[in-house]
Amino acid sequence: MPKAQQLSSANWFGKASAGVIAGFMLTLAICGLLAHFGPLDVGYFSAQSQISMWLMSPVWGLIMSFCFLFRNGVHAWAWLGSGNAVLWGLLLGSQYLVGQGG
């Protein structure tokens, strides 16, 4: 059985940059999906848009906080980058399908 790796402050710049840059893009995708697929009407001043807007900071803060639990910066970039690819693919794909279907 492999030995559990201890958390350390090594490679903090790679982890922090992944949390700031990739985490911000991931937060945009999450809030965009919430605004797009939420149960309320969508408009500039609708409740759903306001909820999406005000959730940006806490969600981004959580992602930035948890990025330090990755083993190193490469793992942080890989996981957050793949999450970005999936969520942005869903968001952009849903925009394309809704635009074509209507």
CSV table of C-alpha atoms in Angstrom, one decimal:
chain,number,residue,atom,x,y,z
A,1,MET,CA,0.0,0.0,0.0
A,2,PRO,CA,1.5,3.4,-1.0
A,3,LYS,CA,2.4,5.8,1.7
A,4,ALA,CA,0.0,8.8,2.0
A,5,GLN,CA,1.7,12.0,0.8
A,6,GLN,CA,1.9,14.9,3.2
A,7,LEU,CA,0.5,18.2,2.2
A,8,SER,CA,3.2,20.9,1.8
A,9,SER,CA,3.6,24.4,0.7
A,10,ALA,CA,5.8,23.3,-2.2
A,11,ASN,CA,4.9,24.5,-5.7
A,12,TRP,CA,2.5,27.0,-4.2
A,13,PHE,CA,2.8,29.3,-7.3
A,14,GLY,CA,1.6,26.6,-9.7
A,15,LYS,CA,-1.3,25.8,-7.4
A,16,ALA,CA,-2.2,29.4,-6.8
A,17,SER,CA,-2.0,30.4,-10.4
A,18,ALA,CA,-4.3,27.4,-11.3
A,19,GLY,CA,-6.8,28.5,-8.7
A,20,VAL,CA,-6.8,32.1,-9.8
A,21,ILE,CA,-6.8,31.7,-13.6
A,22,ALA,CA,-8.4,28.3,-14.3
A,23,GLY,CA,-10.6,28.7,-11.2
A,24,PHE,CA,-12.0,32.0,-12.4
A,25,MET,CA,-12.8,30.5,-15.8
A,26,LEU,CA,-14.4,27.4,-14.1
A,27,THR,CA,-16.4,29.8,-11.9
A,28,LEU,CA,-17.6,31.6,-15.0
A,29,ALA,CA,-18.7,28.4,-16.6
A,30,ILE,CA,-20.5,27.2,-13.4
A,31,CYS,CA,-22.4,30.5,-13.0
A,32,GLY,CA,-23.2,30.6,-16.8
A,33,LEU,CA,-24.7,27.1,-16.6
A,34,LEU,CA,-26.7,28.2,-13.5
A,35,ALA,CA,-28.0,31.2,-15.3
A,36,HIS,CA,-28.7,29.3,-18.5
A,37,PHE,CA,-30.4,26.2,-17.0
A,38,GLY,CA,-31.8,27.7,-13.8
A,39,PRO,CA,-35.5,27.5,-13.0
A,40,LEU,CA,-36.2,31.3,-13.2
A,41,ASP,CA,-36.6,33.7,-16.1
A,42,VAL,CA,-33.3,35.0,-17.5
A,43,GLY,CA,-32.9,38.8,-18.0
A,44,TYR,CA,-30.4,41.4,-17.0
A,45,PHE,CA,-32.1,42.2,-13.7
A,46,SER,CA,-33.9,38.9,-13.0
A,47,ALA,CA,-33.4,37.0,-9.8
A,48,GLN,CA,-31.6,34.2,-11.5
A,49,SER,CA,-29.0,36.6,-13.1
A,50,GLN,CA,-28.5,38.3,-9.7
A,51,ILE,CA,-28.0,34.9,-8.0
A,52,SER,CA,-25.5,33.9,-10.6
A,53,MET,CA,-23.6,37.2,-10.3
A,54,TRP,CA,-23.4,37.1,-6.5
A,55,LEU,CA,-22.3,33.5,-6.5
A,56,MET,CA,-19.1,34.3,-8.5
A,57,SER,CA,-17.1,35.4,-5.5
A,58,PRO,CA,-17.9,32.6,-3.1
A,59,VAL,CA,-17.5,29.9,-5.7
A,60,TRP,CA,-14.2,31.3,-6.9
A,61,GLY,CA,-13.0,31.6,-3.3
A,62,LEU,CA,-13.8,28.0,-2.7
A,63,ILE,CA,-12.0,26.9,-5.8
A,64,MET,CA,-8.9,29.0,-4.9
A,65,SER,CA,-9.0,27.6,-1.4
A,66,PHE,CA,-9.2,23.9,-2.5
A,67,CYS,CA,-6.5,24.3,-5.2
A,68,PHE,CA,-3.9,23.9,-2.5
A,69,LEU,CA,-5.0,20.4,-1.7
A,70,PHE,CA,-3.6,19.2,-5.1
A,71,ARG,CA,-0.3,17.3,-5.0
A,72,ASN,CA,1.4,19.9,-7.2
A,73,GLY,CA,0.7,22.7,-9.7
A,74,VAL,CA,0.6,20.3,-12.7
A,75,HIS,CA,-2.2,18.3,-11.1
A,76,ALA,CA,-4.1,21.5,-10.2
A,77,TRP,CA,-3.9,22.8,-13.8
A,78,ALA,CA,-4.8,19.4,-15.2
A,79,TRP,CA,-7.9,18.9,-13.1
A,80,LEU,CA,-9.1,22.5,-13.3
A,81,GLY,CA,-8.3,22.6,-17.0
A,82,SER,CA,-10.3,19.5,-17.7
A,83,GLY,CA,-13.2,20.8,-15.6
A,84,ASN,CA,-13.1,23.9,-17.7
A,85,ALA,CA,-13.1,22.0,-21.0
A,86,VAL,CA,-16.2,19.9,-19.9
A,87,LEU,CA,-18.2,22.8,-18.4
A,88,TRP,CA,-17.4,25.3,-21.2
A,89,GLY,CA,-18.2,22.6,-23.7
A,90,LEU,CA,-21.6,22.1,-22.1
A,91,LEU,CA,-22.3,25.8,-21.9
A,92,LEU,CA,-21.2,26.6,-25.5
A,93,GLY,CA,-22.9,23.4,-26.8
A,94,SER,CA,-26.2,24.3,-25.1
A,95,GLN,CA,-26.0,27.9,-26.5
A,96,TYR,CA,-25.5,26.4,-30.0
A,97,LEU,CA,-28.3,23.9,-29.7
A,98,VAL,CA,-30.8,26.5,-28.3
A,99,GLY,CA,-29.9,28.9,-31.0
A,100,GLN,CA,-30.4,26.3,-33.7
A,101,GLY,CA,-33.6,24.8,-32.3
A,102,GLY,CA,-35.6,28.0,-31.9
